[in-house]
Structures are given as structure tokens and as C-alpha cells.
Amino acid sequence: MGEYVQVGEVRTWYDRRGEGEPLLLMHGGLVDARFFDKNVDALAARFQVYLPERRGHGHTPDVAGPISYDLMAQDTVAFLETVVGGPAHLVGHSDGAVTAMLVAMRRPDLVRRLALVSGGFNRDGLMPGMDELDIDQVTDFLADDYAEVSPDGREHFPVVAEKIARLAAEEPTLDRLELAAISSPTLVMYGDDDLMTLPHSIAMYESIKGSELAVVPGTSHFLLQERPALCNLIILEFLTTDPVSTVAPIRRATNQQSDES
């Protein structure tokens, strides 16, 4: 059914499913935990899944001021410390992936394994035109869903949409060299027709030491909804098994030699 917890300045709503090691499912911009309806049952069969809704999204009321990745990362750290009480696996989609990435960079002690789905490290990697949100179009598409659960009411949706539009136009701005700070085992996952360019996806994969790359065929930015069975399988395999020793490593040759020594 979900419940609220006061985390810093945010009255955060979250749901919890399943038992086992803790896992945070982190939704994207302008959607909420319902985005994962086709994924949560598969993950909750193996993990205790937390589904927090970030400031201004879903059941969680908005907070005065802009929404930034930095603030959302701070909120997530506070949630991990206050509600989870320690480290967890992070599975983030879109804005949720960027937020999860920042948490892993800044608080590696709170992250076990990290699955980054359709989230880039720099807005320069977006496909042309994907950094511009048409507020009227987005409102027509998503405001009714927002109104079903938001304590702020339907009329507040354009306010949040404007905040996310600014976010998309200005952030993130990380350099690929900064991704070396990620020490958690990491899965980089995209649709083959995603918002980010494939070169950007590859750059992200190559910049995170020891990461794994999955490009899901025939999917877009909504790959978790379009091919949920395949996506769930890839994510669960990553979260529950150790990397195999590959027969002919090239990029991983140094890492595997270090593991064998």
C-alpha cells in the first residue's frame, strides 16, 4: 500500500515488496513507481524491493525550488540511511539512473550493485532535440496519471514539468573521466533506439571499470515496459551472479588477470 517517511525536507512516499537483500527501484522523470509495474514482481521474488517516489513525483509532494540531480542524489542517500539502514542494490531508469550513478560516485558504501538503464552522464550524449520538452504535450500525455496519486493536484503538474524541462536542458554535465569513481559492479543498459546515442552508451560502459553492457534489441527509452521479460532476466542475472571468466577477454583482460593472480 505504501507509506510516507520524512527524509530531510521531503515527505517521501515509498512502497516495499518482497524479501531478501534490499534493492531500490528508481523511476525516471515525470513518472512514478507505477512505471515498474511489469518489473517489480520479478525483482521482488529475489529481493526486498523499495520503490521510493522522488520529490514532486507520484505520491511525494513537490518542494519549493528547482529539481536537480544533486538534490535527488542527496534525497536518495538520506532514504538509504533512514529507511533501508544501509547499502542496497540500485536499479535506476532515465533520471533515476543518473541519480543512482551520482549516489554510487559519492557514497560507494551505500551501493552494492548498480544497474543504470537509459541514463547518460552528460546531456551532450542526447539524440538531437531530446533535451527539449514540450510542456503542453507532456501535460496532455501525463497529467491525468499524475493527478491520480499526487497530493499536489493536477494543476501542479506543469510546475513539475517545467522543473524537469530545465533539468533536461542543463544537466547532467559530468565528464567521462569522473565515472572512474564508480567502484560498484555496474550494468549499463540501453534500448537500441534510446534517447542517448549509442556512442555515448559505449563511452559510459568503457569509462566504468569492469562494467557490463546490454543493448536490448527492438526497444526505445521505454525498454523496461516494451520487453519486460528480457529486461528483467538481464537485470536479475546481473544482480544475482558473479561475472564469468570469459574465454577471450580484450577490454577485460587486465581485470581478469588481476582476479586470477
Tab-separated table of C-alpha atoms in Angstrom:
chain	number	residue	atom	x	y	z
A	1	MET	CA	0.000	0.000	0.000
A	2	GLY	CA	2.931	2.342	0.531
A	3	GLU	CA	3.778	4.769	3.325
A	4	TYR	CA	5.382	8.136	3.954
A	5	VAL	CA	8.621	8.993	5.700
A	6	GLN	CA	10.093	12.425	6.325
A	7	VAL	CA	13.545	12.417	4.748
A	8	GLY	CA	15.161	15.818	5.134
A	9	GLU	CA	12.861	18.392	3.574
A	10	VAL	CA	10.963	15.800	1.530
A	11	ARG	CA	7.905	13.862	2.715
A	12	THR	CA	8.809	10.806	0.675
A	13	TRP	CA	6.315	8.122	-0.290
A	14	TYR	CA	7.570	4.594	-0.923
A	15	ASP	CA	6.292	1.083	-1.344
A	16	ARG	CA	8.086	-2.104	-0.315
A	17	ARG	CA	7.742	-5.566	-1.858
A	18	GLY	CA	9.352	-8.959	-1.329
A	19	GLU	CA	12.075	-10.203	0.998
A	20	GLY	CA	15.843	-10.531	0.800
A	21	GLU	CA	18.659	-8.118	0.092
A	22	PRO	CA	17.449	-4.526	-0.310
A	23	LEU	CA	17.045	-3.123	-3.821
A	24	LEU	CA	15.944	0.388	-4.761
A	25	LEU	CA	13.950	0.798	-7.975
A	26	MET	CA	14.409	4.415	-9.064
A	27	HIS	CA	11.946	5.806	-11.612
A	28	GLY	CA	12.542	8.403	-14.305
A	29	GLY	CA	11.350	11.969	-14.676
A	30	LEU	CA	7.624	12.846	-14.679
A	31	VAL	CA	6.577	9.265	-13.893
A	32	ASP	CA	6.418	7.321	-10.630
A	33	ALA	CA	6.764	3.823	-9.171
A	34	ARG	CA	3.921	2.551	-11.368
A	35	PHE	CA	6.370	2.709	-14.272
A	36	PHE	CA	7.855	-0.544	-12.915
A	37	ASP	CA	4.576	-2.500	-12.838
A	38	LYS	CA	5.992	-5.027	-15.343
A	39	ASN	CA	9.292	-5.408	-13.479
A	40	VAL	CA	8.674	-5.278	-9.754
A	41	ASP	CA	7.201	-8.766	-9.283
A	42	ALA	CA	10.185	-10.461	-10.914
A	43	LEU	CA	12.619	-8.480	-8.784
A	44	ALA	CA	10.597	-8.866	-5.583
A	45	ALA	CA	10.794	-12.649	-5.982
A	46	ARG	CA	14.516	-12.349	-5.141
A	47	PHE	CA	14.904	-9.057	-3.261
A	48	GLN	CA	13.225	-6.716	-0.827
A	49	VAL	CA	12.350	-4.009	-3.320
A	50	TYR	CA	11.902	-0.402	-2.243
A	51	LEU	CA	10.062	1.921	-4.616
A	52	PRO	CA	10.593	5.492	-3.427
A	53	GLU	CA	8.981	8.330	-5.388
A	54	ARG	CA	11.183	11.395	-5.643
A	55	ARG	CA	10.267	14.994	-4.833
A	56	GLY	CA	7.378	16.225	-6.963
A	57	HIS	CA	6.692	12.767	-8.413
A	58	GLY	CA	3.915	10.289	-7.724
A	59	HIS	CA	2.608	10.429	-4.158
A	60	THR	CA	5.549	12.556	-2.975
A	61	PRO	CA	4.701	16.263	-2.814
A	62	ASP	CA	6.813	18.841	-4.575
A	63	VAL	CA	9.282	21.019	-2.678
A	64	ALA	CA	9.861	24.700	-3.382
A	65	GLY	CA	12.768	25.400	-5.715
A	66	PRO	CA	14.322	23.592	-8.672
A	67	ILE	CA	14.796	19.863	-9.056
A	68	SER	CA	18.399	18.859	-9.690
A	69	TYR	CA	20.285	15.598	-9.872
A	70	ASP	CA	22.379	16.718	-6.936
A	71	LEU	CA	19.284	17.208	-4.759
A	72	MET	CA	17.791	13.881	-5.849
A	73	ALA	CA	21.063	12.116	-5.038
A	74	GLN	CA	21.057	13.713	-1.587
A	75	ASP	CA	17.456	12.591	-1.085
A	76	THR	CA	18.383	9.041	-2.105
A	77	VAL	CA	21.340	8.907	0.270
A	78	ALA	CA	19.073	10.088	3.079
A	79	PHE	CA	16.481	7.436	2.161
A	80	LEU	CA	19.116	4.692	2.200
A	81	GLU	CA	20.378	5.798	5.590
A	82	THR	CA	16.952	6.467	7.148
A	83	VAL	CA	14.685	3.758	5.702
A	84	VAL	CA	16.910	0.992	4.336
A	85	GLY	CA	19.519	1.467	7.038
A	86	GLY	CA	22.495	0.548	4.874
A	87	PRO	CA	23.686	-0.388	1.403
A	88	ALA	CA	21.371	-1.647	-1.321
A	89	HIS	CA	21.370	-2.584	-4.973
A	90	LEU	CA	20.301	0.388	-7.096
A	91	VAL	CA	18.336	-0.089	-10.323
A	92	GLY	CA	17.565	3.246	-11.940
A	93	HIS	CA	15.838	4.214	-15.166
A	94	SER	CA	16.436	7.506	-17.010
A	95	ASP	CA	16.640	10.309	-14.397
A	96	GLY	CA	16.626	7.561	-11.792
A	97	ALA	CA	19.733	6.071	-13.401
A	98	VAL	CA	21.564	9.407	-13.332
A	99	THR	CA	20.613	9.838	-9.687
A	100	ALA	CA	21.751	6.303	-8.843
A	101	MET	CA	25.040	6.935	-10.651
A	102	LEU	CA	25.716	10.031	-8.528
A	103	VAL	CA	24.956	8.117	-5.336
A	104	ALA	CA	27.417	5.404	-6.372
A	105	MET	CA	30.083	8.019	-7.090
A	106	ARG	CA	29.642	9.894	-3.826
A	107	ARG	CA	28.638	7.161	-1.389
A	108	PRO	CA	30.035	3.843	-2.622
A	109	ASP	CA	29.484	2.453	0.875
A	110	LEU	CA	25.726	2.578	0.225
A	111	VAL	CA	25.712	0.791	-3.141
A	112	ARG	CA	26.068	-2.945	-3.699
A	113	ARG	CA	25.413	-3.456	-7.408
A	114	LEU	CA	24.315	-0.754	-9.804
A	115	ALA	CA	22.070	-1.120	-12.866
A	116	LEU	CA	21.895	2.052	-14.972
A	117	VAL	CA	19.070	1.832	-17.500
A	118	SER	CA	18.788	4.541	-20.176
A	119	GLY	CA	20.571	7.253	-18.209
A	120	GLY	CA	23.546	9.199	-19.549
A	121	PHE	CA	26.366	11.000	-17.784
A	122	ASN	CA	26.292	14.134	-19.942
A	123	ARG	CA	23.454	15.807	-21.811
A	124	ASP	CA	25.763	16.138	-24.831
A	125	GLY	CA	25.052	12.446	-25.439
A	126	LEU	CA	21.365	13.003	-26.131
A	127	MET	CA	19.958	12.411	-29.567
A	128	PRO	CA	19.250	15.728	-31.364
A	129	GLY	CA	16.205	17.524	-29.962
A	130	MET	CA	15.813	15.224	-26.963
A	131	ASP	CA	16.800	17.967	-24.493
A	132	GLU	CA	13.657	19.974	-25.211
A	133	LEU	CA	10.335	19.130	-23.554
A	134	ASP	CA	7.060	20.434	-24.978
A	135	ILE	CA	5.251	21.258	-21.733
A	136	ASP	CA	1.785	21.255	-23.301
A	137	GLN	CA	2.369	17.918	-24.996
A	138	VAL	CA	3.813	16.341	-21.854
A	139	THR	CA	0.920	17.676	-19.794
A	140	ASP	CA	-1.627	16.161	-22.179
A	141	PHE	CA	0.200	12.826	-22.022
A	142	LEU	CA	0.987	12.509	-18.307
A	143	ALA	CA	-1.061	14.934	-16.194
A	144	ASP	CA	-4.009	12.587	-15.686
A	145	ASP	CA	-1.743	9.833	-14.332
A	146	TYR	CA	-0.029	12.396	-12.094
A	147	ALA	CA	-3.390	13.608	-10.761
A	148	GLU	CA	-4.412	10.065	-9.758
A	149	VAL	CA	-1.854	9.973	-6.933
A	150	SER	CA	-0.238	13.396	-6.420
A	151	PRO	CA	-1.177	15.300	-3.260
A	152	ASP	CA	-0.422	18.498	-5.190
A	153	GLY	CA	-3.261	18.024	-7.688
A	154	ARG	CA	-3.392	18.070	-11.463
A	155	GLU	CA	-2.915	21.829	-11.692
A	156	HIS	CA	0.592	21.480	-10.241
A	157	PHE	CA	1.819	19.120	-12.940
A	158	PRO	CA	3.008	21.886	-15.336
A	159	VAL	CA	5.118	23.295	-12.476
A	160	VAL	CA	6.937	19.978	-12.069
A	161	ALA	CA	7.157	19.569	-15.857
A	162	GLU	CA	8.877	22.961	-16.110
A	163	LYS	CA	11.392	21.883	-13.465
A	164	ILE	CA	12.167	18.661	-15.344
A	165	ALA	CA	12.385	20.591	-18.620
A	166	ARG	CA	15.059	22.798	-17.075
A	167	LEU	CA	16.844	19.719	-15.757
A	168	ALA	CA	16.880	18.138	-19.228
A	169	ALA	CA	18.151	21.363	-20.796
A	170	GLU	CA	21.020	21.876	-18.339
A	171	GLU	CA	22.034	18.572	-16.733
A	172	PRO	CA	23.889	16.267	-16.320
A	173	THR	CA	27.305	17.635	-17.249
A	174	LEU	CA	29.743	15.004	-15.991
A	175	ASP	CA	32.991	14.251	-17.763
A	176	ARG	CA	33.512	10.591	-18.610
A	177	LEU	CA	36.699	10.578	-16.511
A	178	GLU	CA	34.577	11.217	-13.419
A	179	LEU	CA	32.882	7.847	-13.891
A	180	ALA	CA	36.074	6.181	-12.664
A	181	ALA	CA	34.799	6.996	-9.166
A	182	ILE	CA	32.193	4.230	-9.514
A	183	SER	CA	33.511	1.132	-7.771
A	184	SER	CA	30.296	-0.924	-7.558
A	185	PRO	CA	29.718	-3.720	-10.070
A	186	THR	CA	27.745	-1.919	-12.774
A	187	LEU	CA	25.394	-2.824	-15.599
A	188	VAL	CA	24.982	-0.201	-18.340
A	189	MET	CA	21.754	-0.925	-20.208
A	190	TYR	CA	20.003	0.806	-23.112
A	191	GLY	CA	17.427	0.245	-25.799
A	192	ASP	CA	18.880	0.182	-29.309
A	193	ASP	CA	16.715	3.217	-30.163
A	194	ASP	CA	17.123	5.122	-26.911
A	195	LEU	CA	17.332	8.841	-26.070
A	196	MET	CA	21.109	8.649	-25.742
A	197	THR	CA	23.334	7.970	-28.730
A	198	LEU	CA	24.979	4.560	-28.930
A	199	PRO	CA	28.494	6.132	-28.868
A	200	HIS	CA	27.555	7.791	-25.566
A	201	SER	CA	26.320	4.459	-24.207
A	202	ILE	CA	29.591	2.805	-25.165
A	203	ALA	CA	31.613	5.665	-23.662
A	204	MET	CA	29.759	5.185	-20.393
A	205	TYR	CA	30.411	1.446	-20.439
A	206	GLU	CA	34.111	1.906	-21.229
A	207	SER	CA	34.540	4.560	-18.520
A	208	ILE	CA	33.179	2.477	-15.629
A	209	LYS	CA	35.796	-0.099	-14.738
A	210	GLY	CA	34.594	-3.674	-15.060
A	211	SER	CA	31.074	-2.699	-16.103
A	212	GLU	CA	28.820	-4.811	-18.304
A	213	LEU	CA	26.887	-3.536	-21.327
A	214	ALA	CA	23.438	-4.617	-22.512
A	215	VAL	CA	21.727	-3.167	-25.583
A	216	VAL	CA	18.193	-4.517	-25.791
A	217	PRO	CA	17.125	-5.010	-29.417
A	218	GLY	CA	13.953	-3.537	-30.816
A	219	THR	CA	13.339	-1.165	-27.893
A	220	SER	CA	13.269	2.528	-27.093
A	221	HIS	CA	13.668	4.558	-23.901
A	222	PHE	CA	10.731	2.507	-22.578
A	223	LEU	CA	12.556	-0.824	-22.889
A	224	LEU	CA	11.522	-1.946	-19.380
A	225	GLN	CA	7.900	-1.777	-20.477
A	226	GLU	CA	8.396	-2.896	-24.078
A	227	ARG	CA	10.361	-6.085	-23.409
A	228	PRO	CA	9.966	-6.611	-19.662
A	229	ALA	CA	10.701	-10.343	-19.600
A	230	LEU	CA	14.046	-9.905	-21.341
A	231	CYS	CA	14.975	-6.816	-19.324
A	232	ASN	CA	14.048	-8.499	-16.037
A	233	LEU	CA	16.158	-11.515	-16.960
A	234	ILE	CA	19.208	-9.377	-17.792
A	235	ILE	CA	18.919	-7.337	-14.597
A	236	LEU	CA	18.349	-10.367	-12.364
A	237	GLU	CA	21.245	-12.242	-13.943
A	238	PHE	CA	23.494	-9.263	-13.275
A	239	LEU	CA	22.330	-8.815	-9.677
A	240	THR	CA	22.440	-12.468	-8.635
A	241	THR	CA	25.501	-13.964	-10.342
A	242	ASP	CA	29.198	-13.190	-10.387
A	243	PRO	CA	30.890	-12.262	-13.669
A	244	VAL	CA	32.070	-15.233	-15.702
A	245	SER	CA	35.699	-15.647	-16.699
A	246	THR	CA	35.406	-15.064	-20.439
A	247	VAL	CA	37.293	-17.177	-22.973
A	248	ALA	CA	38.820	-14.348	-24.997
A	249	PRO	CA	38.877	-11.151	-22.909
A	250	ILE	CA	40.071	-7.970	-24.582
A	251	ARG	CA	38.724	-4.962	-22.685
A	252	ARG	CA	38.540	-7.074	-19.521
A	253	ALA	CA	41.897	-8.821	-19.963
A	254	THR	CA	43.676	-6.770	-17.289
A	255	ASN	CA	40.822	-7.167	-14.809
A	256	GLN	CA	40.650	-10.934	-15.278
A	257	GLN	CA	44.418	-11.307	-14.925
A	258	SER	CA	44.214	-9.355	-11.651
A	259	ASP	CA	41.374	-11.595	-10.400
A	260	GLU	CA	43.334	-14.762	-11.223
A	261	SER	CA	46.558	-13.601	-9.534
